[in-house]
């Protein structure tokens, strides 16, 4: 019997640094990378383009099933159009957290997320990677940072990308998103019982990456 494909899940709230850390861990290990938040963002963008209300659970889920999505290097293609930057706006992030409350959409995206799990391994980042999508992952990390630190990081990211940014609006938006992500009925943002908590307020990116890699060491030795 083939050994299971190793998965590292990295969950946490918006702007906790999950994406950056997960991508660096994946690169170090030569693993595939799943940015599950991008899927919800793509659905928010596609539904907006098709005039489907983000509140319409069935229509949003049906739309998601028809999408042709390709992740290619750093690019995201939707129906062969490059939407890499279009899905990264604050408005689409907000829309993503609104469509993400719908159970039919979450079901529709489950199979797509499982398809990312290929040899030699996967690092998956999101909100429910360790609890719902990959519950048997050998290593689960839950990343957090204070709301203020997360808002400052998001502010800096937008400024670096030369996008308009207002710290107070960003803070307010993060609080609303946290509230929606943590309190929705379907796959809310919670730490898996067997996850390791990593508080990143006072950590650099390389320290956080080193922490995850160190926690993964025993599994490498185990499978060797
Ligand atoms: O991680 P990111 O900010 O790109 O995610 C956008 C939104 O998608 C989140 O605010 C959350 O509501 C939703 N999401 C989710 N489950 C995931 C990943 C993201 O509900 N696994």
JSON list of N, CA, C and O in Angstrom, two decimals, residues 40-87:
[
{"chain": "A", "resi": 40, "resn": "UNK", "atom": "N", "xyz": [-12.32, 31.09, -2.92]},
{"chain": "A", "resi": 40, "resn": "UNK", "atom": "CA", "xyz": [-13.48, 31.88, -2.51]},
{"chain": "A", "resi": 40, "resn": "UNK", "atom": "C", "xyz": [-13.45, 33.27, -3.15]},
{"chain": "A", "resi": 40, "resn": "UNK", "atom": "O", "xyz": [-14.49, 33.82, -3.52]},
{"chain": "A", "resi": 41, "resn": "UNK", "atom": "N", "xyz": [-12.25, 33.80, -3.32]},
{"chain": "A", "resi": 41, "resn": "UNK", "atom": "CA", "xyz": [-12.12, 35.11, -3.98]},
{"chain": "A", "resi": 41, "resn": "UNK", "atom": "C", "xyz": [-12.53, 35.00, -5.45]},
{"chain": "A", "resi": 41, "resn": "UNK", "atom": "O", "xyz": [-13.20, 35.89, -6.00]},
{"chain": "A", "resi": 42, "resn": "UNK", "atom": "N", "xyz": [-12.12, 33.91, -6.11]},
{"chain": "A", "resi": 42, "resn": "UNK", "atom": "CA", "xyz": [-12.47, 33.73, -7.53]},
{"chain": "A", "resi": 42, "resn": "UNK", "atom": "C", "xyz": [-13.99, 33.64, -7.68]},
{"chain": "A", "resi": 42, "resn": "UNK", "atom": "O", "xyz": [-14.58, 34.24, -8.57]},
{"chain": "A", "resi": 43, "resn": "UNK", "atom": "N", "xyz": [-14.63, 32.93, -6.75]},
{"chain": "A", "resi": 43, "resn": "UNK", "atom": "CA", "xyz": [-16.09, 32.80, -6.81]},
{"chain": "A", "resi": 43, "resn": "UNK", "atom": "C", "xyz": [-16.75, 34.16, -6.60]},
{"chain": "A", "resi": 43, "resn": "UNK", "atom": "O", "xyz": [-17.71, 34.52, -7.28]},
{"chain": "A", "resi": 44, "resn": "UNK", "atom": "N", "xyz": [-16.21, 34.95, -5.67]},
{"chain": "A", "resi": 44, "resn": "UNK", "atom": "CA", "xyz": [-16.77, 36.29, -5.42]},
{"chain": "A", "resi": 44, "resn": "UNK", "atom": "C", "xyz": [-16.67, 37.14, -6.69]},
{"chain": "A", "resi": 44, "resn": "UNK", "atom": "O", "xyz": [-17.61, 37.83, -7.08]},
{"chain": "A", "resi": 45, "resn": "UNK", "atom": "N", "xyz": [-15.51, 37.06, -7.36]},
{"chain": "A", "resi": 45, "resn": "UNK", "atom": "CA", "xyz": [-15.32, 37.86, -8.58]},
{"chain": "A", "resi": 45, "resn": "UNK", "atom": "C", "xyz": [-16.24, 37.38, -9.71]},
{"chain": "A", "resi": 45, "resn": "UNK", "atom": "O", "xyz": [-16.91, 38.17, -10.36]},
{"chain": "A", "resi": 46, "resn": "UNK", "atom": "N", "xyz": [-16.28, 36.06, -9.91]},
{"chain": "A", "resi": 46, "resn": "UNK", "atom": "CA", "xyz": [-17.08, 35.51, -11.02]},
{"chain": "A", "resi": 46, "resn": "UNK", "atom": "C", "xyz": [-18.56, 35.80, -10.82]},
{"chain": "A", "resi": 46, "resn": "UNK", "atom": "O", "xyz": [-19.25, 36.16, -11.77]},
{"chain": "A", "resi": 47, "resn": "UNK", "atom": "N", "xyz": [-19.04, 35.67, -9.59]},
{"chain": "A", "resi": 47, "resn": "UNK", "atom": "CA", "xyz": [-20.47, 35.93, -9.35]},
{"chain": "A", "resi": 47, "resn": "UNK", "atom": "C", "xyz": [-20.76, 37.42, -9.55]},
{"chain": "A", "resi": 47, "resn": "UNK", "atom": "O", "xyz": [-21.78, 37.77, -10.13]},
{"chain": "A", "resi": 48, "resn": "UNK", "atom": "N", "xyz": [-19.83, 38.25, -9.12]},
{"chain": "A", "resi": 48, "resn": "UNK", "atom": "CA", "xyz": [-20.03, 39.70, -9.32]},
{"chain": "A", "resi": 48, "resn": "UNK", "atom": "C", "xyz": [-20.12, 40.01, -10.82]},
{"chain": "A", "resi": 48, "resn": "UNK", "atom": "O", "xyz": [-21.01, 40.74, -11.26]},
{"chain": "A", "resi": 49, "resn": "UNK", "atom": "N", "xyz": [-19.23, 39.39, -11.59]},
{"chain": "A", "resi": 49, "resn": "UNK", "atom": "CA", "xyz": [-19.23, 39.64, -13.04]},
{"chain": "A", "resi": 49, "resn": "UNK", "atom": "C", "xyz": [-20.53, 39.16, -13.70]},
{"chain": "A", "resi": 49, "resn": "UNK", "atom": "O", "xyz": [-20.96, 39.68, -14.70]},
{"chain": "A", "resi": 50, "resn": "UNK", "atom": "N", "xyz": [-21.14, 38.11, -13.08]},
{"chain": "A", "resi": 50, "resn": "UNK", "atom": "CA", "xyz": [-22.37, 37.56, -13.67]},
{"chain": "A", "resi": 50, "resn": "UNK", "atom": "C", "xyz": [-23.63, 38.08, -12.99]},
{"chain": "A", "resi": 50, "resn": "UNK", "atom": "O", "xyz": [-24.71, 37.51, -13.16]},
{"chain": "A", "resi": 51, "resn": "UNK", "atom": "N", "xyz": [-23.47, 39.14, -12.21]},
{"chain": "A", "resi": 51, "resn": "UNK", "atom": "CA", "xyz": [-24.61, 39.75, -11.50]},
{"chain": "A", "resi": 51, "resn": "UNK", "atom": "C", "xyz": [-25.37, 38.77, -10.62]},
{"chain": "A", "resi": 51, "resn": "UNK", "atom": "O", "xyz": [-26.60, 38.81, -10.53]},
{"chain": "A", "resi": 52, "resn": "UNK", "atom": "N", "xyz": [-24.64, 37.85, -9.99]},
{"chain": "A", "resi": 52, "resn": "UNK", "atom": "CA", "xyz": [-25.26, 36.92, -9.04]},
{"chain": "A", "resi": 52, "resn": "UNK", "atom": "C", "xyz": [-25.02, 37.49, -7.64]},
{"chain": "A", "resi": 52, "resn": "UNK", "atom": "O", "xyz": [-23.88, 37.86, -7.31]},
{"chain": "A", "resi": 53, "resn": "UNK", "atom": "N", "xyz": [-26.07, 37.58, -6.85]},
{"chain": "A", "resi": 53, "resn": "UNK", "atom": "CA", "xyz": [-25.93, 38.18, -5.51]},
{"chain": "A", "resi": 53, "resn": "UNK", "atom": "C", "xyz": [-25.09, 37.26, -4.62]},
{"chain": "A", "resi": 53, "resn": "UNK", "atom": "O", "xyz": [-25.28, 36.04, -4.63]},
{"chain": "A", "resi": 54, "resn": "UNK", "atom": "N", "xyz": [-24.16, 37.84, -3.84]},
{"chain": "A", "resi": 54, "resn": "UNK", "atom": "CA", "xyz": [-23.31, 37.03, -2.95]},
{"chain": "A", "resi": 54, "resn": "UNK", "atom": "C", "xyz": [-24.15, 36.31, -1.88]},
{"chain": "A", "resi": 54, "resn": "UNK", "atom": "O", "xyz": [-23.70, 35.36, -1.27]},
{"chain": "A", "resi": 55, "resn": "UNK", "atom": "N", "xyz": [-25.38, 36.79, -1.68]},
{"chain": "A", "resi": 55, "resn": "UNK", "atom": "CA", "xyz": [-26.24, 36.18, -0.66]},
{"chain": "A", "resi": 55, "resn": "UNK", "atom": "C", "xyz": [-27.01, 34.97, -1.20]},
{"chain": "A", "resi": 55, "resn": "UNK", "atom": "O", "xyz": [-27.64, 34.24, -0.42]},
{"chain": "A", "resi": 56, "resn": "UNK", "atom": "N", "xyz": [-26.96, 34.73, -2.52]},
{"chain": "A", "resi": 56, "resn": "UNK", "atom": "CA", "xyz": [-27.77, 33.66, -3.12]},
{"chain": "A", "resi": 56, "resn": "UNK", "atom": "C", "xyz": [-26.99, 32.34, -3.12]},
{"chain": "A", "resi": 56, "resn": "UNK", "atom": "O", "xyz": [-26.24, 32.02, -4.06]},
{"chain": "A", "resi": 57, "resn": "UNK", "atom": "N", "xyz": [-27.19, 31.55, -2.06]},
{"chain": "A", "resi": 57, "resn": "UNK", "atom": "CA", "xyz": [-26.38, 30.34, -1.84]},
{"chain": "A", "resi": 57, "resn": "UNK", "atom": "C", "xyz": [-26.37, 29.39, -3.03]},
{"chain": "A", "resi": 57, "resn": "UNK", "atom": "O", "xyz": [-25.31, 28.93, -3.46]},
{"chain": "A", "resi": 58, "resn": "UNK", "atom": "N", "xyz": [-27.55, 29.07, -3.57]},
{"chain": "A", "resi": 58, "resn": "UNK", "atom": "CA", "xyz": [-27.62, 28.08, -4.65]},
{"chain": "A", "resi": 58, "resn": "UNK", "atom": "C", "xyz": [-26.97, 28.60, -5.93]},
{"chain": "A", "resi": 58, "resn": "UNK", "atom": "O", "xyz": [-26.18, 27.90, -6.57]},
{"chain": "A", "resi": 59, "resn": "UNK", "atom": "N", "xyz": [-27.30, 29.85, -6.28]},
{"chain": "A", "resi": 59, "resn": "UNK", "atom": "CA", "xyz": [-26.76, 30.41, -7.53]},
{"chain": "A", "resi": 59, "resn": "UNK", "atom": "C", "xyz": [-25.23, 30.54, -7.45]},
{"chain": "A", "resi": 59, "resn": "UNK", "atom": "O", "xyz": [-24.52, 30.28, -8.42]},
{"chain": "A", "resi": 60, "resn": "UNK", "atom": "N", "xyz": [-24.72, 30.91, -6.27]},
{"chain": "A", "resi": 60, "resn": "UNK", "atom": "CA", "xyz": [-23.27, 31.04, -6.08]},
{"chain": "A", "resi": 60, "resn": "UNK", "atom": "C", "xyz": [-22.60, 29.67, -6.26]},
{"chain": "A", "resi": 60, "resn": "UNK", "atom": "O", "xyz": [-21.60, 29.52, -6.96]},
{"chain": "A", "resi": 61, "resn": "UNK", "atom": "N", "xyz": [-23.21, 28.64, -5.66]},
{"chain": "A", "resi": 61, "resn": "UNK", "atom": "CA", "xyz": [-22.63, 27.29, -5.76]},
{"chain": "A", "resi": 61, "resn": "UNK", "atom": "C", "xyz": [-22.68, 26.78, -7.20]},
{"chain": "A", "resi": 61, "resn": "UNK", "atom": "O", "xyz": [-21.71, 26.18, -7.69]},
{"chain": "A", "resi": 62, "resn": "UNK", "atom": "N", "xyz": [-23.78, 27.03, -7.89]},
{"chain": "A", "resi": 62, "resn": "UNK", "atom": "CA", "xyz": [-23.90, 26.59, -9.29]},
{"chain": "A", "resi": 62, "resn": "UNK", "atom": "C", "xyz": [-22.87, 27.29, -10.15]},
{"chain": "A", "resi": 62, "resn": "UNK", "atom": "O", "xyz": [-22.24, 26.68, -11.02]},
{"chain": "A", "resi": 63, "resn": "UNK", "atom": "N", "xyz": [-22.67, 28.57, -9.91]},
{"chain": "A", "resi": 63, "resn": "UNK", "atom": "CA", "xyz": [-21.68, 29.33, -10.67]},
{"chain": "A", "resi": 63, "resn": "UNK", "atom": "C", "xyz": [-20.28, 28.72, -10.46]},
{"chain": "A", "resi": 63, "resn": "UNK", "atom": "O", "xyz": [-19.53, 28.52, -11.40]},
{"chain": "A", "resi": 64, "resn": "UNK", "atom": "N", "xyz": [-19.97, 28.38, -9.20]},
{"chain": "A", "resi": 64, "resn": "UNK", "atom": "CA", "xyz": [-18.64, 27.82, -8.87]},
{"chain": "A", "resi": 64, "resn": "UNK", "atom": "C", "xyz": [-18.38, 26.52, -9.64]},
{"chain": "A", "resi": 64, "resn": "UNK", "atom": "O", "xyz": [-17.26, 26.27, -10.08]},
{"chain": "A", "resi": 65, "resn": "UNK", "atom": "N", "xyz": [-19.44, 25.71, -9.80]},
{"chain": "A", "resi": 65, "resn": "UNK", "atom": "CA", "xyz": [-19.25, 24.42, -10.48]},
{"chain": "A", "resi": 65, "resn": "UNK", "atom": "C", "xyz": [-18.90, 24.59, -11.96]},
{"chain": "A", "resi": 65, "resn": "UNK", "atom": "O", "xyz": [-18.33, 23.71, -12.57]},
{"chain": "A", "resi": 66, "resn": "UNK", "atom": "N", "xyz": [-19.26, 25.74, -12.52]},
{"chain": "A", "resi": 66, "resn": "UNK", "atom": "CA", "xyz": [-19.02, 25.96, -13.96]},
{"chain": "A", "resi": 66, "resn": "UNK", "atom": "C", "xyz": [-17.68, 26.64, -14.25]},
{"chain": "A", "resi": 66, "resn": "UNK", "atom": "O", "xyz": [-17.32, 26.83, -15.40]},
{"chain": "A", "resi": 67, "resn": "UNK", "atom": "N", "xyz": [-16.95, 27.02, -13.21]},
{"chain": "A", "resi": 67, "resn": "UNK", "atom": "CA", "xyz": [-15.74, 27.81, -13.43]},
{"chain": "A", "resi": 67, "resn": "UNK", "atom": "C", "xyz": [-14.57, 26.96, -13.92]},
{"chain": "A", "resi": 67, "resn": "UNK", "atom": "O", "xyz": [-14.37, 25.84, -13.45]},
{"chain": "A", "resi": 68, "resn": "UNK", "atom": "N", "xyz": [-13.79, 27.54, -14.81]},
{"chain": "A", "resi": 68, "resn": "UNK", "atom": "CA", "xyz": [-12.58, 26.86, -15.29]},
{"chain": "A", "resi": 68, "resn": "UNK", "atom": "C", "xyz": [-11.40, 27.64, -14.71]},
{"chain": "A", "resi": 68, "resn": "UNK", "atom": "O", "xyz": [-11.09, 28.74, -15.17]},
{"chain": "A", "resi": 69, "resn": "UNK", "atom": "N", "xyz": [-10.79, 27.08, -13.65]},
{"chain": "A", "resi": 69, "resn": "UNK", "atom": "CA", "xyz": [-9.74, 27.80, -12.92]},
{"chain": "A", "resi": 69, "resn": "UNK", "atom": "C", "xyz": [-8.39, 27.13, -13.14]},
{"chain": "A", "resi": 69, "resn": "UNK", "atom": "O", "xyz": [-8.29, 25.90, -13.04]},
{"chain": "A", "resi": 70, "resn": "UNK", "atom": "N", "xyz": [-7.38, 27.93, -13.43]},
{"chain": "A", "resi": 70, "resn": "UNK", "atom": "CA", "xyz": [-6.02, 27.38, -13.54]},
{"chain": "A", "resi": 70, "resn": "UNK", "atom": "C", "xyz": [-5.09, 28.21, -12.65]},
{"chain": "A", "resi": 70, "resn": "UNK", "atom": "O", "xyz": [-5.10, 29.45, -12.72]},
{"chain": "A", "resi": 71, "resn": "UNK", "atom": "N", "xyz": [-4.33, 27.52, -11.79]},
{"chain": "A", "resi": 71, "resn": "UNK", "atom": "CA", "xyz": [-3.26, 28.18, -11.03]},
{"chain": "A", "resi": 71, "resn": "UNK", "atom": "C", "xyz": [-1.97, 27.83, -11.76]},
{"chain": "A", "resi": 71, "resn": "UNK", "atom": "O", "xyz": [-1.62, 26.66, -11.90]},
{"chain": "A", "resi": 72, "resn": "UNK", "atom": "N", "xyz": [-1.27, 28.87, -12.26]},
{"chain": "A", "resi": 72, "resn": "UNK", "atom": "CA", "xyz": [-0.07, 28.62, -13.04]},
{"chain": "A", "resi": 72, "resn": "UNK", "atom": "C", "xyz": [1.04, 29.50, -12.50]},
{"chain": "A", "resi": 72, "resn": "UNK", "atom": "O", "xyz": [0.96, 30.74, -12.66]},
{"chain": "A", "resi": 73, "resn": "UNK", "atom": "N", "xyz": [2.05, 28.90, -11.90]},
{"chain": "A", "resi": 73, "resn": "UNK", "atom": "CA", "xyz": [3.10, 29.66, -11.22]},
{"chain": "A", "resi": 73, "resn": "UNK", "atom": "C", "xyz": [2.44, 30.66, -10.28]},
{"chain": "A", "resi": 73, "resn": "UNK", "atom": "O", "xyz": [1.69, 30.28, -9.42]},
{"chain": "A", "resi": 74, "resn": "UNK", "atom": "N", "xyz": [2.66, 31.94, -10.47]},
{"chain": "A", "resi": 74, "resn": "UNK", "atom": "CA", "xyz": [2.07, 32.94, -9.56]},
{"chain": "A", "resi": 74, "resn": "UNK", "atom": "C", "xyz": [0.73, 33.45, -10.08]},
{"chain": "A", "resi": 74, "resn": "UNK", "atom": "O", "xyz": [0.10, 34.29, -9.44]},
{"chain": "A", "resi": 75, "resn": "UNK", "atom": "N", "xyz": [0.31, 32.94, -11.25]},
{"chain": "A", "resi": 75, "resn": "UNK", "atom": "CA", "xyz": [-0.89, 33.50, -11.89]},
{"chain": "A", "resi": 75, "resn": "UNK", "atom": "C", "xyz": [-2.16, 32.68, -11.64]},
{"chain": "A", "resi": 75, "resn": "UNK", "atom": "O", "xyz": [-2.10, 31.46, -11.49]},
{"chain": "A", "resi": 76, "resn": "UNK", "atom": "N", "xyz": [-3.28, 33.39, -11.61]},
{"chain": "A", "resi": 76, "resn": "UNK", "atom": "CA", "xyz": [-4.58, 32.71, -11.52]},
{"chain": "A", "resi": 76, "resn": "UNK", "atom": "C", "xyz": [-5.36, 33.05, -12.78]},
{"chain": "A", "resi": 76, "resn": "UNK", "atom": "O", "xyz": [-5.55, 34.23, -13.11]},
{"chain": "A", "resi": 77, "resn": "UNK", "atom": "N", "xyz": [-5.81, 32.00, -13.50]},
{"chain": "A", "resi": 77, "resn": "UNK", "atom": "CA", "xyz": [-6.58, 32.22, -14.72]},
{"chain": "A", "resi": 77, "resn": "UNK", "atom": "C", "xyz": [-8.00, 31.73, -14.50]},
{"chain": "A", "resi": 77, "resn": "UNK", "atom": "O", "xyz": [-8.24, 30.63, -13.99]},
{"chain": "A", "resi": 78, "resn": "UNK", "atom": "N", "xyz": [-8.97, 32.59, -14.88]},
{"chain": "A", "resi": 78, "resn": "UNK", "atom": "CA", "xyz": [-10.37, 32.19, -14.82]},
{"chain": "A", "resi": 78, "resn": "UNK", "atom": "C", "xyz": [-10.90, 32.22, -16.24]},
{"chain": "A", "resi": 78, "resn": "UNK", "atom": "O", "xyz": [-10.87, 33.28, -16.89]},
{"chain": "A", "resi": 79, "resn": "UNK", "atom": "N", "xyz": [-11.38, 31.08, -16.71]},
{"chain": "A", "resi": 79, "resn": "UNK", "atom": "CA", "xyz": [-11.84, 30.97, -18.10]},
{"chain": "A", "resi": 79, "resn": "UNK", "atom": "C", "xyz": [-10.81, 31.61, -19.05]},
{"chain": "A", "resi": 79, "resn": "UNK", "atom": "O", "xyz": [-11.15, 32.41, -19.91]},
{"chain": "A", "resi": 80, "resn": "UNK", "atom": "N", "xyz": [-9.54, 31.24, -18.80]},
{"chain": "A", "resi": 80, "resn": "UNK", "atom": "CA", "xyz": [-8.39, 31.68, -19.62]},
{"chain": "A", "resi": 80, "resn": "UNK", "atom": "C", "xyz": [-8.04, 33.16, -19.51]},
{"chain": "A", "resi": 80, "resn": "UNK", "atom": "O", "xyz": [-7.24, 33.66, -20.30]},
{"chain": "A", "resi": 81, "resn": "UNK", "atom": "N", "xyz": [-8.64, 33.88, -18.56]},
{"chain": "A", "resi": 81, "resn": "UNK", "atom": "CA", "xyz": [-8.31, 35.31, -18.40]},
{"chain": "A", "resi": 81, "resn": "UNK", "atom": "C", "xyz": [-7.50, 35.46, -17.10]},
{"chain": "A", "resi": 81, "resn": "UNK", "atom": "O", "xyz": [-7.84, 34.83, -16.08]},
{"chain": "A", "resi": 82, "resn": "UNK", "atom": "N", "xyz": [-6.44, 36.26, -17.16]},
{"chain": "A", "resi": 82, "resn": "UNK", "atom": "CA", "xyz": [-5.60, 36.47, -15.98]},
{"chain": "A", "resi": 82, "resn": "UNK", "atom": "C", "xyz": [-6.33, 37.37, -14.97]},
{"chain": "A", "resi": 82, "resn": "UNK", "atom": "O", "xyz": [-6.60, 38.53, -15.25]},
{"chain": "A", "resi": 83, "resn": "UNK", "atom": "N", "xyz": [-6.66, 36.79, -13.79]},
{"chain": "A", "resi": 83, "resn": "UNK", "atom": "CA", "xyz": [-7.40, 37.57, -12.77]},
{"chain": "A", "resi": 83, "resn": "UNK", "atom": "C", "xyz": [-6.58, 37.69, -11.48]},
{"chain": "A", "resi": 83, "resn": "UNK", "atom": "O", "xyz": [-7.12, 37.95, -10.41]},
{"chain": "A", "resi": 84, "resn": "UNK", "atom": "N", "xyz": [-5.26, 37.46, -11.60]},
{"chain": "A", "resi": 84, "resn": "UNK", "atom": "CA", "xyz": [-4.38, 37.44, -10.43]},
{"chain": "A", "resi": 84, "resn": "UNK", "atom": "C", "xyz": [-4.57, 38.68, -9.53]},
{"chain": "A", "resi": 84, "resn": "UNK", "atom": "O", "xyz": [-4.72, 38.55, -8.32]},
{"chain": "A", "resi": 85, "resn": "UNK", "atom": "N", "xyz": [-4.57, 39.85, -10.14]},
{"chain": "A", "resi": 85, "resn": "UNK", "atom": "CA", "xyz": [-4.69, 41.07, -9.33]},
{"chain": "A", "resi": 85, "resn": "UNK", "atom": "C", "xyz": [-6.14, 41.37, -8.98]},
{"chain": "A", "resi": 85, "resn": "UNK", "atom": "O", "xyz": [-6.42, 41.89, -7.90]},
{"chain": "A", "resi": 86, "resn": "UNK", "atom": "N", "xyz": [-7.06, 41.02, -9.87]},
{"chain": "A", "resi": 86, "resn": "UNK", "atom": "CA", "xyz": [-8.49, 41.34, -9.65]},
{"chain": "A", "resi": 86, "resn": "UNK", "atom": "C", "xyz": [-9.03, 40.69, -8.37]},
{"chain": "A", "resi": 86, "resn": "UNK", "atom": "O", "xyz": [-9.93, 41.24, -7.73]},
{"chain": "A", "resi": 87, "resn": "UNK", "atom": "N", "xyz": [-8.51, 39.52, -8.01]},
{"chain": "A", "resi": 87, "resn": "UNK", "atom": "CA", "xyz": [-9.05, 38.84, -6.81]},
{"chain": "A", "resi": 87, "resn": "UNK", "atom": "C", "xyz": [-8.41, 39.33, -5.52]},
{"chain": "A", "resi": 87, "resn": "UNK", "atom": "O", "xyz": [-8.80, 38.91, -4.44]}
]
